[in-house]
Amino acid sequence: MTGPATGTQAPPEAPPLGRKVGSAARWSLVNTVVMRLGNFATGIILARFFLGPEAWGVYGIAQTVLLVLLSANELGVSLAIVRWEGDPRRFAPTVLTLSAVSSCLLYAALFAAAPAVARVLGSPEATGVLRVMCVCVVLDGLSQVPAGFLTREFAQGRRMAVDSVNFVLSTAVTLLLAVEGWGAMSFAWGSVAGNAAALVGCCLAAPGTLRFGWDAAQARALLGFGLPLAGASMLALGVVNVDTMVVGSSLDQLALGFYVLAFNISGWPVRIISEAARRVSFAGFSRLADTPGALASGFGRALGVVVTGTVPLCVLLAALAAPIVGLVYGERWLPAAAALPWLMALGLVRIACELAYDCLVAVGRRRSLIGVQALWLVVLLPVLVFGARSNGIVGVAQGHVLVAGAVVVPVFLVTLHRAGIRLGTVARACAWPLLGGAVMAAVVLGLERLLGDGIPALLATGAAGTLAYVLCVLPSLGFLRGATPADTTATAKGQRP
């Protein structure tokens, strides 16, 4: 095909959005699964041989503070790289300057306040770990712009290479220091090494994007866009991590270590499924934001896929909590299993809420998100404190599920409805997976009582439960693939759907 004026060959058409999103989603899923399996194996080695519950408790405190700081270290402005129209290289230098300055100021404040923060959270010895681990705040702030370009371009293959280097280096440093007896500090230096490698990798994968600059008008627009998102993100991370703070301040370090391990286990499905989806969901929803019908359809399919993939993992870990914890981590970690079934239910809710969060950000519902997250945190805190004092770590996990199911899910559904995504879309996406989950739970629990909890019995039980789940969700495959009655009719008539 030639151009009308010059007769030269026109540039090839860019791949359709659906193809780009699909390819990115596959790369992202592979990346997330590989990284999480590696982290899972590393955690087992550390918990069984080198670090006890007390060290995990200190690590949990430091990780919680780090995650809260990372939620707002770049003031939310880096999302403009993904969301804004036009060439992002025009405003990327201003984004990088804002992100770097805010990250450095935040780290300086944390460094000064670390002793007080550690005392309040019940782990005074976590001061040094906090100061080292939170260097990642600065490294993350510097990497936001090149990482944003990778996300905008759906370049998840390059992102996987970056994450692989991060994982290998951080794991090697952590294991080496743990063997040498560094305790929780081994996590801190491992995180710093991995994040430094990720910064270098992002710069190589997105060359020319790490350039500082300043434009006052752009800065005002970026802050107007980003600050509400940063506030919502900080509230969201506060919701996820306030339980660790409550357990640390209300109970002892031993209980905190058990709770951190249980929460980490419950996060396996969230991190494997949700992280893979979220690396492409925001960019994908952003492209569909101006087409309400396409956005609702895309959200419904995305929700159906993540829920369908997550439910069997949650059911297995909840129904077989005690034998899995004892088998994988050892008998001394069995107290963590008591909270795990409740945390698995929370993990399923978190996955759906995080996808809804990305969708609402993409359509500009930033104030609504702040309201939802603030309500969640305000209601959650007293419930968790009461749960910790009445029933320990199990009470904390139960309080999480109570607030999420009774308050947060209904509010999210109302907010999505106002954004054009109706309850029927959500119900259609979740109905078959939830039915399959109920059937799977009944099969697993019944077979566990019949067969016991040895390794062969657990494998047989898990296989039978998974088979029952697959049979239950088969009717939803057409919906998950995006097929509709109209598509089927058009295809039958030989028309392009």
Tab-separated table of C-alpha atoms in Angstrom:
chain	number	residue	atom	x	y	z
A	1	MET	CA	0.000	0.000	0.000
A	2	THR	CA	1.421	3.396	-0.924
A	3	GLY	CA	0.883	6.841	0.443
A	4	PRO	CA	-1.322	9.144	-1.660
A	5	ALA	CA	1.267	11.850	-2.284
A	6	THR	CA	4.705	10.303	-2.319
A	7	GLY	CA	4.085	6.778	-3.536
A	8	THR	CA	6.288	5.482	-0.756
A	9	GLN	CA	5.245	2.538	1.323
A	10	ALA	CA	3.195	3.483	4.367
A	11	PRO	CA	4.497	2.428	7.748
A	12	PRO	CA	3.042	-0.814	9.015
A	13	GLU	CA	-0.032	-0.511	11.155
A	14	ALA	CA	0.474	-0.763	14.894
A	15	PRO	CA	-0.838	-3.957	16.450
A	16	PRO	CA	-4.446	-3.646	17.661
A	17	LEU	CA	-4.945	-2.772	21.320
A	18	GLY	CA	-6.468	-6.159	22.105
A	19	ARG	CA	-3.449	-7.979	20.695
A	20	LYS	CA	-1.020	-5.749	22.614
A	21	VAL	CA	-2.931	-6.193	25.857
A	22	GLY	CA	-3.168	-9.950	25.367
A	23	SER	CA	0.542	-10.311	24.682
A	24	ALA	CA	1.428	-8.091	27.629
A	25	ALA	CA	-0.927	-10.017	29.898
A	26	ARG	CA	0.713	-13.317	28.962
A	27	TRP	CA	4.197	-11.985	29.587
A	28	SER	CA	3.058	-10.397	32.835
A	29	LEU	CA	1.468	-13.627	34.049
A	30	VAL	CA	4.594	-15.659	33.248
A	31	ASN	CA	6.747	-13.031	34.935
A	32	THR	CA	4.626	-12.903	38.055
A	33	VAL	CA	4.302	-16.680	38.397
A	34	VAL	CA	8.041	-17.244	37.978
A	35	MET	CA	8.986	-14.455	40.395
A	36	ARG	CA	6.456	-15.491	43.019
A	37	LEU	CA	7.415	-19.139	42.853
A	38	GLY	CA	11.006	-18.057	43.376
A	39	ASN	CA	10.028	-15.864	46.332
A	40	PHE	CA	7.932	-18.717	47.701
A	41	ALA	CA	10.875	-21.108	47.599
A	42	THR	CA	13.181	-18.513	49.154
A	43	GLY	CA	10.696	-17.883	51.962
A	44	ILE	CA	10.497	-21.593	52.735
A	45	ILE	CA	14.271	-21.887	52.982
A	46	LEU	CA	14.538	-18.850	55.244
A	47	ALA	CA	11.644	-19.857	57.514
A	48	ARG	CA	12.691	-23.504	57.894
A	49	PHE	CA	16.424	-23.078	58.391
A	50	PHE	CA	17.535	-19.539	59.195
A	51	LEU	CA	14.864	-17.148	60.526
A	52	GLY	CA	12.369	-17.675	63.335
A	53	PRO	CA	9.024	-15.953	63.981
A	54	GLU	CA	10.672	-13.031	65.818
A	55	ALA	CA	12.841	-12.152	62.800
A	56	TRP	CA	9.816	-12.421	60.527
A	57	GLY	CA	7.990	-10.028	62.827
A	58	VAL	CA	10.745	-7.407	62.516
A	59	TYR	CA	10.762	-7.916	58.746
A	60	GLY	CA	6.979	-7.543	58.670
A	61	ILE	CA	7.165	-4.178	60.434
A	62	ALA	CA	9.838	-2.876	58.055
A	63	GLN	CA	8.015	-4.186	54.993
A	64	THR	CA	4.773	-2.574	56.135
A	65	VAL	CA	6.357	0.850	56.571
A	66	LEU	CA	8.123	0.514	53.224
A	67	LEU	CA	4.923	-0.360	51.356
A	68	VAL	CA	3.054	2.577	52.864
A	69	LEU	CA	5.854	4.946	51.851
A	70	LEU	CA	6.029	3.480	48.350
A	71	SER	CA	2.334	4.160	47.864
A	72	ALA	CA	2.996	7.909	47.778
A	73	ASN	CA	6.720	8.396	47.321
A	74	GLU	CA	6.298	9.836	43.798
A	75	LEU	CA	3.099	11.796	44.637
A	76	GLY	CA	1.114	9.790	42.093
A	77	VAL	CA	2.557	11.753	39.164
A	78	SER	CA	4.205	8.746	37.492
A	79	LEU	CA	0.784	7.410	36.430
A	80	ALA	CA	0.595	10.319	34.003
A	81	ILE	CA	3.235	8.503	31.933
A	82	VAL	CA	0.678	5.733	31.372
A	83	ARG	CA	-2.569	7.707	31.365
A	84	TRP	CA	-1.979	11.037	29.633
A	85	GLU	CA	-2.425	11.402	25.892
A	86	GLY	CA	0.354	12.577	23.608
A	87	ASP	CA	4.080	12.046	23.787
A	88	PRO	CA	5.015	11.403	27.430
A	89	ARG	CA	8.619	12.446	26.781
A	90	ARG	CA	7.419	16.056	26.861
A	91	PHE	CA	6.587	15.921	30.555
A	92	ALA	CA	8.644	12.903	31.708
A	93	PRO	CA	11.607	15.025	32.949
A	94	THR	CA	9.272	16.993	35.224
A	95	VAL	CA	7.729	13.740	36.468
A	96	LEU	CA	11.182	12.383	37.284
A	97	THR	CA	12.196	15.536	39.165
A	98	LEU	CA	9.019	15.524	41.248
A	99	SER	CA	9.350	11.814	41.946
A	100	ALA	CA	13.031	12.020	42.939
A	101	VAL	CA	12.616	15.063	45.206
A	102	SER	CA	9.552	13.704	46.998
A	103	SER	CA	11.171	10.275	47.469
A	104	CYS	CA	14.327	11.768	48.980
A	105	LEU	CA	12.349	14.001	51.346
A	106	LEU	CA	10.199	11.074	52.412
A	107	TYR	CA	13.232	8.927	53.125
A	108	ALA	CA	14.883	11.703	55.129
A	109	ALA	CA	11.752	11.999	57.271
A	110	LEU	CA	11.633	8.233	57.774
A	111	PHE	CA	15.330	8.085	58.710
A	112	ALA	CA	14.777	10.650	61.465
A	113	ALA	CA	11.549	9.096	62.708
A	114	ALA	CA	12.642	5.431	62.498
A	115	PRO	CA	13.291	4.933	66.251
A	116	ALA	CA	9.917	6.386	67.206
A	117	VAL	CA	8.082	4.429	64.487
A	118	ALA	CA	9.730	1.175	65.579
A	119	ARG	CA	8.784	1.777	69.240
A	120	VAL	CA	5.163	2.580	68.410
A	121	LEU	CA	4.889	-0.605	66.347
A	122	GLY	CA	6.284	-2.706	69.180
A	123	SER	CA	9.679	-3.540	67.640
A	124	PRO	CA	12.379	-1.081	68.795
A	125	GLU	CA	15.053	-3.316	67.252
A	126	ALA	CA	13.525	-2.676	63.804
A	127	THR	CA	15.083	0.824	63.638
A	128	GLY	CA	18.162	-0.192	61.666
A	129	VAL	CA	16.166	-2.466	59.369
A	130	LEU	CA	13.770	0.387	58.641
A	131	ARG	CA	16.561	2.792	57.763
A	132	VAL	CA	18.212	0.354	55.369
A	133	MET	CA	15.136	-1.147	53.740
A	134	CYS	CA	13.507	2.213	53.076
A	135	VAL	CA	16.419	3.242	50.841
A	136	CYS	CA	14.192	1.423	48.341
A	137	VAL	CA	11.868	4.444	48.516
A	138	VAL	CA	14.480	6.574	46.721
A	139	LEU	CA	15.435	3.850	44.243
A	140	ASP	CA	11.779	3.241	43.421
A	141	GLY	CA	11.149	6.945	42.909
A	142	LEU	CA	13.957	7.136	40.368
A	143	SER	CA	12.697	4.076	38.468
A	144	GLN	CA	9.098	5.248	38.137
A	145	VAL	CA	9.516	7.056	34.811
A	146	PRO	CA	11.321	4.296	32.864
A	147	ALA	CA	9.000	1.684	34.413
A	148	GLY	CA	6.025	3.840	33.380
A	149	PHE	CA	7.200	3.826	29.767
A	150	LEU	CA	7.424	0.030	29.832
A	151	THR	CA	3.868	-0.176	31.166
A	152	ARG	CA	2.533	2.349	28.628
A	153	GLU	CA	4.086	0.380	25.773
A	154	PHE	CA	2.839	-2.973	27.176
A	155	ALA	CA	6.517	-4.040	27.151
A	156	GLN	CA	6.104	-6.796	29.701
A	157	GLY	CA	8.758	-8.960	28.066
A	158	ARG	CA	11.400	-6.361	28.868
A	159	ARG	CA	9.844	-5.899	32.286
A	160	MET	CA	10.276	-9.604	32.966
A	161	ALA	CA	13.987	-9.348	32.208
A	162	VAL	CA	14.304	-6.451	34.659
A	163	ASP	CA	12.370	-8.286	37.368
A	164	SER	CA	14.469	-11.413	36.856
A	165	VAL	CA	17.678	-9.515	37.547
A	166	ASN	CA	16.030	-7.895	40.577
A	167	PHE	CA	14.950	-11.276	41.928
A	168	VAL	CA	18.263	-13.064	41.396
A	169	LEU	CA	20.336	-10.352	43.044
A	170	SER	CA	17.976	-9.661	45.959
A	171	THR	CA	17.560	-13.381	46.681
A	172	ALA	CA	21.293	-14.048	46.552
A	173	VAL	CA	22.091	-11.200	48.935
A	174	THR	CA	19.268	-12.127	51.326
A	175	LEU	CA	20.258	-15.793	51.525
A	176	LEU	CA	23.950	-15.028	51.883
A	177	LEU	CA	23.373	-12.607	54.763
A	178	ALA	CA	20.820	-14.917	56.425
A	179	VAL	CA	23.366	-17.749	56.399
A	180	GLU	CA	25.862	-15.367	58.007
A	181	GLY	CA	23.372	-14.635	60.809
A	182	TRP	CA	22.204	-11.146	59.866
A	183	GLY	CA	18.574	-11.944	60.741
A	184	ALA	CA	15.937	-9.494	59.525
A	185	MET	CA	18.655	-7.168	58.199
A	186	SER	CA	19.292	-9.706	55.443
A	187	PHE	CA	15.864	-8.831	53.986
A	188	ALA	CA	16.713	-5.139	54.069
A	189	TRP	CA	20.006	-5.344	52.181
A	190	GLY	CA	18.544	-7.872	49.763
A	191	SER	CA	15.717	-5.451	48.937
A	192	VAL	CA	18.150	-2.584	48.393
A	193	ALA	CA	20.344	-4.664	46.088
A	194	GLY	CA	17.358	-5.844	44.065
A	195	ASN	CA	15.849	-2.382	43.689
A	196	ALA	CA	19.191	-0.938	42.602
A	197	ALA	CA	19.427	-3.621	39.930
A	198	ALA	CA	15.830	-2.897	38.863
A	199	LEU	CA	16.616	0.813	38.454
A	200	VAL	CA	19.553	0.034	36.182
A	201	GLY	CA	17.509	-2.531	34.272
A	202	CYS	CA	14.580	-0.144	33.708
A	203	CYS	CA	16.939	2.513	32.371
A	204	LEU	CA	18.450	0.027	29.922
A	205	ALA	CA	15.023	-1.305	28.873
A	206	ALA	CA	13.623	2.214	28.317
A	207	PRO	CA	16.682	4.209	27.196
A	208	GLY	CA	16.648	7.983	27.339
A	209	THR	CA	13.848	8.198	29.912
A	210	LEU	CA	15.943	8.992	33.004
A	211	ARG	CA	16.311	12.711	32.303
A	212	PHE	CA	15.635	15.425	34.856
A	213	GLY	CA	13.870	18.630	33.898
A	214	TRP	CA	11.400	21.176	35.160
A	215	ASP	CA	8.351	22.945	33.791
A	216	ALA	CA	6.255	24.801	36.358
A	217	ALA	CA	3.008	24.542	34.388
A	218	GLN	CA	3.513	20.818	33.859
A	219	ALA	CA	4.340	20.369	37.545
A	220	ARG	CA	1.068	22.023	38.609
A	221	ALA	CA	-0.935	19.849	36.223
A	222	LEU	CA	0.903	16.713	37.317
A	223	LEU	CA	0.358	17.416	41.005
A	224	GLY	CA	-3.316	18.108	40.367
A	225	PHE	CA	-3.540	14.745	38.644
A	226	GLY	CA	-1.299	12.757	40.965
A	227	LEU	CA	-1.931	13.927	44.522
A	228	PRO	CA	-5.471	12.478	44.752
A	229	LEU	CA	-4.114	9.181	43.394
A	230	ALA	CA	-1.244	9.224	45.871
A	231	GLY	CA	-3.701	9.841	48.690
A	232	ALA	CA	-5.908	6.979	47.523
A	233	SER	CA	-2.881	4.688	47.158
A	234	MET	CA	-1.616	5.529	50.627
A	235	LEU	CA	-5.032	4.821	52.081
A	236	ALA	CA	-5.197	1.549	50.141
A	237	LEU	CA	-1.794	0.454	51.435
A	238	GLY	CA	-2.812	1.570	54.899
A	239	VAL	CA	-5.825	-0.726	54.660
A	240	VAL	CA	-3.660	-3.678	53.663
A	241	ASN	CA	-0.944	-3.055	56.251
A	242	VAL	CA	-2.716	-1.595	59.277
A	243	ASP	CA	-3.254	-5.125	60.575
A	244	THR	CA	0.504	-5.664	60.920
A	245	MET	CA	0.739	-2.432	62.893
A	246	VAL	CA	-2.164	-3.475	65.132
A	247	VAL	CA	-0.698	-6.934	65.788
A	248	GLY	CA	2.755	-5.455	66.456
A	249	SER	CA	1.467	-2.899	68.942
A	250	SER	CA	-1.225	-5.067	70.589
A	251	LEU	CA	0.399	-8.505	70.734
A	252	ASP	CA	3.965	-9.811	71.000
A	253	GLN	CA	6.627	-10.355	68.358
A	254	LEU	CA	5.977	-14.081	68.244
A	255	ALA	CA	2.335	-13.510	67.304
A	256	LEU	CA	3.436	-10.880	64.802
A	257	GLY	CA	5.796	-13.356	63.139
A	258	PHE	CA	3.016	-15.950	62.819
A	259	TYR	CA	0.633	-13.334	61.423
A	260	VAL	CA	3.164	-12.019	58.897
A	261	LEU	CA	3.770	-15.534	57.591
A	262	ALA	CA	0.023	-16.244	57.321
A	263	PHE	CA	-0.575	-12.935	55.544
A	264	ASN	CA	2.285	-13.623	53.145
A	265	ILE	CA	0.821	-17.036	52.315
A	266	SER	CA	-2.604	-15.499	51.741
A	267	GLY	CA	-0.970	-13.052	49.359
A	268	TRP	CA	0.282	-15.780	46.995
A	269	PRO	CA	-2.874	-15.738	44.827
A	270	VAL	CA	-3.104	-11.949	45.073
A	271	ARG	CA	0.456	-11.465	43.901
A	272	ILE	CA	0.392	-14.139	41.203
A	273	ILE	CA	-2.965	-13.249	39.639
A	274	SER	CA	-3.560	-9.653	40.632
A	275	GLU	CA	-0.072	-8.313	39.952
A	276	ALA	CA	-0.044	-9.907	36.516
A	277	ALA	CA	-3.410	-8.344	35.720
A	278	ARG	CA	-2.642	-4.914	37.164
A	279	ARG	CA	0.484	-4.443	35.070
A	280	VAL	CA	-1.761	-4.227	32.007
A	281	SER	CA	-5.210	-3.438	33.421
A	282	PHE	CA	-4.654	0.264	34.113
A	283	ALA	CA	-3.179	0.906	30.682
A	284	GLY	CA	-5.950	-1.149	29.063
A	285	PHE	CA	-8.772	0.519	30.999
A	286	SER	CA	-7.264	3.913	30.198
A	287	ARG	CA	-7.577	3.193	26.463
A	288	LEU	CA	-11.245	2.238	26.935
A	289	ALA	CA	-12.160	5.029	29.349
A	290	ASP	CA	-13.939	7.117	26.681
A	291	THR	CA	-16.114	4.197	25.522
A	292	PRO	CA	-18.416	3.222	28.417
A	293	GLY	CA	-19.766	0.063	26.808
A	294	ALA	CA	-16.328	-1.255	25.930
A	295	LEU	CA	-15.029	-0.325	29.393
A	296	ALA	CA	-17.832	-2.229	31.140
A	297	SER	CA	-17.300	-5.256	28.909
A	298	GLY	CA	-13.538	-5.156	29.407
A	299	PHE	CA	-13.853	-4.821	33.168
A	300	GLY	CA	-16.310	-7.708	33.340
A	301	ARG	CA	-14.024	-10.014	31.401
A	302	ALA	CA	-10.956	-8.959	33.406
A	303	LEU	CA	-12.790	-9.512	36.684
A	304	GLY	CA	-14.025	-12.895	35.506
A	305	VAL	CA	-10.533	-13.997	34.525
A	306	VAL	CA	-8.839	-12.942	37.782
A	307	VAL	CA	-11.594	-14.357	40.005
A	308	THR	CA	-11.707	-17.622	38.051
A	309	GLY	CA	-7.949	-17.996	38.385
A	310	THR	CA	-7.843	-17.034	42.056
A	311	VAL	CA	-10.712	-18.963	43.631
A	312	PRO	CA	-9.146	-22.470	43.449
A	313	LEU	CA	-5.888	-21.231	44.984
A	314	CYS	CA	-7.775	-19.533	47.806
A	315	VAL	CA	-9.951	-22.571	48.475
A	316	LEU	CA	-6.998	-24.966	48.611
A	317	LEU	CA	-4.975	-22.771	50.964
A	318	ALA	CA	-7.987	-22.112	53.214
A	319	ALA	CA	-9.302	-25.670	53.415
A	320	LEU	CA	-5.859	-27.274	53.849
A	321	ALA	CA	-4.235	-24.503	55.904
A	322	ALA	CA	-2.815	-26.590	58.753
A	323	PRO	CA	-1.363	-29.475	56.709
A	324	ILE	CA	0.117	-27.089	54.117
A	325	VAL	CA	1.766	-24.845	56.715
A	326	GLY	CA	3.112	-27.822	58.670
A	327	LEU	CA	4.387	-29.566	55.549
A	328	VAL	CA	5.958	-26.531	53.893
A	329	TYR	CA	7.276	-24.468	56.821
A	330	GLY	CA	7.540	-26.928	59.687
A	331	GLU	CA	5.626	-27.658	62.864
A	332	ARG	CA	6.793	-24.539	64.731
A	333	TRP	CA	4.804	-22.375	62.296
A	334	LEU	CA	1.446	-24.152	62.807
A	335	PRO	CA	-0.091	-21.283	64.863
A	336	ALA	CA	-0.066	-19.251	61.624
A	337	ALA	CA	-2.546	-21.702	60.062
A	338	ALA	CA	-5.379	-20.619	62.374
A	339	ALA	CA	-5.646	-17.201	60.705
A	340	LEU	CA	-5.052	-18.416	57.148
A	341	PRO	CA	-8.625	-19.398	56.087
A	342	TRP	CA	-9.924	-15.933	56.953
A	343	LEU	CA	-7.003	-14.234	55.231
A	344	MET	CA	-7.637	-16.279	52.073
A	345	ALA	CA	-11.187	-14.908	51.945
A	346	LEU	CA	-9.714	-11.425	52.352
A	347	GLY	CA	-7.246	-12.124	49.532
A	348	LEU	CA	-10.080	-12.902	47.129
A	349	VAL	CA	-11.846	-9.664	48.025
A	350	ARG	CA	-8.594	-7.715	47.633
A	351	ILE	CA	-8.091	-8.991	44.100
A	352	ALA	CA	-11.519	-7.813	42.991
A	353	CYS	CA	-11.154	-4.459	44.777
A	354	GLU	CA	-7.718	-3.796	43.266
A	355	LEU	CA	-9.050	-4.382	39.760
A	356	ALA	CA	-11.980	-2.063	40.499
A	357	TYR	CA	-9.489	0.483	41.826
A	358	ASP	CA	-7.551	0.472	38.536
A	359	CYS	CA	-10.751	0.830	36.546
A	360	LEU	CA	-11.971	3.772	38.623
A	361	VAL	CA	-8.587	5.507	38.347
A	362	ALA	CA	-8.682	5.072	34.576
A	363	VAL	CA	-12.097	6.766	34.312
A	364	GLY	CA	-11.081	9.639	36.594
A	365	ARG	CA	-13.018	8.699	39.753
A	366	ARG	CA	-10.165	9.728	42.010
A	367	ARG	CA	-12.261	11.476	44.676
A	368	SER	CA	-14.570	8.504	44.939
A	369	LEU	CA	-11.573	6.241	45.480
A	370	ILE	CA	-10.246	8.411	48.268
A	371	GLY	CA	-13.650	8.253	49.925
A	372	VAL	CA	-13.868	4.474	49.631
A	373	GLN	CA	-10.348	3.892	50.953
A	374	ALA	CA	-10.783	6.371	53.793
A	375	LEU	CA	-14.043	4.719	54.846
A	376	TRP	CA	-12.370	1.309	54.725
A	377	LEU	CA	-9.491	2.417	56.927
A	378	VAL	CA	-11.643	4.318	59.436
A	379	VAL	CA	-13.989	1.372	59.946
A	380	LEU	CA	-11.229	-1.227	59.881
A	381	LEU	CA	-8.884	0.132	62.554
A	382	PRO	CA	-11.161	-0.199	65.610
A	383	VAL	CA	-12.448	-3.568	64.397
A	384	LEU	CA	-8.896	-4.923	64.134
A	385	VAL	CA	-7.935	-3.595	67.558
A	386	PHE	CA	-10.984	-5.275	69.081
A	387	GLY	CA	-10.244	-8.499	67.192
A	388	ALA	CA	-6.618	-8.575	68.342
A	389	ARG	CA	-7.562	-8.117	71.977
A	390	SER	CA	-10.398	-10.649	71.886
A	391	ASN	CA	-8.996	-13.453	69.701
A	392	GLY	CA	-5.385	-12.703	68.780
A	393	ILE	CA	-4.285	-13.030	65.168
A	394	VAL	CA	-7.442	-14.984	64.291
A	395	GLY	CA	-9.565	-12.088	65.521
A	396	VAL	CA	-7.570	-9.671	63.355
A	397	ALA	CA	-8.126	-11.840	60.274
A	398	GLN	CA	-11.849	-12.181	61.044
A	399	GLY	CA	-12.174	-8.416	61.479
A	400	HIS	CA	-10.594	-7.873	58.068
A	401	VAL	CA	-13.141	-10.147	56.373
A	402	LEU	CA	-16.076	-8.631	58.249
A	403	VAL	CA	-15.273	-5.060	57.197
A	404	ALA	CA	-14.401	-6.012	53.622
A	405	GLY	CA	-17.576	-8.011	53.050
A	406	ALA	CA	-20.082	-5.882	54.940
A	407	VAL	CA	-18.808	-2.393	54.123
A	408	VAL	CA	-16.211	-2.202	51.360
A	409	VAL	CA	-17.633	-4.496	48.693
A	410	PRO	CA	-21.072	-2.797	48.681
A	411	VAL	CA	-19.457	0.645	48.466
A	412	PHE	CA	-17.233	-0.428	45.573
A	413	LEU	CA	-20.267	-1.845	43.763
A	414	VAL	CA	-22.106	1.465	44.090
A	415	THR	CA	-19.061	3.394	42.877
A	416	LEU	CA	-18.638	1.099	39.874
A	417	HIS	CA	-22.332	1.473	39.053
A	418	ARG	CA	-21.924	5.240	38.936
A	419	ALA	CA	-18.997	4.747	36.551
A	420	GLY	CA	-21.216	2.761	34.181
A	421	ILE	CA	-20.391	-0.785	35.318
A	422	ARG	CA	-23.593	-2.361	36.521
A	423	LEU	CA	-24.114	-4.979	39.187
A	424	GLY	CA	-25.152	-7.528	36.559
A	425	THR	CA	-21.716	-7.291	34.919
A	426	VAL	CA	-19.988	-8.005	38.228
A	427	ALA	CA	-22.412	-10.804	39.114
A	428	ARG	CA	-21.930	-12.477	35.740
A	429	ALA	CA	-18.155	-12.364	36.149
A	430	CYS	CA	-18.184	-13.866	39.664
A	431	ALA	CA	-21.154	-16.262	39.706
A	432	TRP	CA	-19.610	-19.392	38.207
A	433	PRO	CA	-16.234	-19.084	40.005
A	434	LEU	CA	-17.927	-18.620	43.386
A	435	LEU	CA	-20.225	-21.573	42.764
A	436	GLY	CA	-17.226	-23.641	41.720
A	437	GLY	CA	-15.367	-22.518	44.839
A	438	ALA	CA	-18.186	-23.693	47.089
A	439	VAL	CA	-18.293	-27.101	45.388
A	440	MET	CA	-14.498	-27.359	45.510
A	441	ALA	CA	-14.409	-26.539	49.238
A	442	ALA	CA	-16.966	-29.256	49.964
A	443	VAL	CA	-14.975	-31.824	47.972
A	444	VAL	CA	-11.639	-30.873	49.555
A	445	LEU	CA	-12.920	-30.880	53.129
A	446	GLY	CA	-14.718	-34.172	52.632
A	447	LEU	CA	-11.724	-35.899	51.094
A	448	GLU	CA	-9.342	-34.538	53.731
A	449	ARG	CA	-11.374	-36.194	56.464
A	450	LEU	CA	-11.508	-39.409	54.455
A	451	LEU	CA	-7.908	-39.601	53.189
A	452	GLY	CA	-5.923	-37.731	55.867
A	453	ASP	CA	-3.179	-35.159	55.389
A	454	GLY	CA	-0.172	-37.082	54.081
A	455	ILE	CA	1.527	-35.839	50.925
A	456	PRO	CA	-0.173	-38.401	48.585
A	457	ALA	CA	-3.523	-37.680	50.237
A	458	LEU	CA	-3.096	-33.918	49.865
A	459	LEU	CA	-2.173	-34.284	46.198
A	460	ALA	CA	-5.208	-36.487	45.536
A	461	THR	CA	-7.480	-34.149	47.472
A	462	GLY	CA	-6.203	-31.083	45.632
A	463	ALA	CA	-6.529	-32.769	42.238
A	464	ALA	CA	-10.093	-33.906	42.911
A	465	GLY	CA	-11.122	-30.491	44.188
A	466	THR	CA	-9.555	-28.755	41.195
A	467	LEU	CA	-11.335	-31.091	38.787
A	468	ALA	CA	-14.656	-30.342	40.464
A	469	TYR	CA	-13.947	-26.615	40.162
A	470	VAL	CA	-13.042	-26.839	36.474
A	471	LEU	CA	-16.272	-28.692	35.704
A	472	CYS	CA	-18.248	-25.986	37.491
A	473	VAL	CA	-16.691	-23.064	35.622
A	474	LEU	CA	-16.797	-24.599	32.130
A	475	PRO	CA	-20.078	-22.772	31.278
A	476	SER	CA	-18.304	-19.432	31.772
A	477	LEU	CA	-15.522	-20.026	29.228
A	478	GLY	CA	-17.388	-18.253	26.450
A	479	PHE	CA	-17.798	-15.149	28.603
A	480	LEU	CA	-14.138	-15.190	29.632
A	481	ARG	CA	-13.079	-15.403	25.992
A	482	GLY	CA	-15.279	-12.426	25.136
A	483	ALA	CA	-17.801	-14.371	23.070
A	484	THR	CA	-21.341	-13.018	23.045
A	485	PRO	CA	-24.534	-14.201	21.371
A	486	ALA	CA	-24.077	-11.443	18.818
A	487	ASP	CA	-20.574	-12.673	18.079
A	488	THR	CA	-21.813	-16.192	17.617
A	489	THR	CA	-24.578	-15.096	15.232
A	490	ALA	CA	-22.233	-12.938	13.195
A	491	THR	CA	-19.710	-15.715	12.921
A	492	ALA	CA	-22.375	-18.172	11.831
A	493	LYS	CA	-23.383	-15.793	9.033
A	494	GLY	CA	-19.786	-15.449	7.906
A	495	GLN	CA	-19.557	-11.866	9.110
A	496	ARG	CA	-16.697	-10.346	11.018
A	497	PRO	CA	-17.823	-10.077	14.672
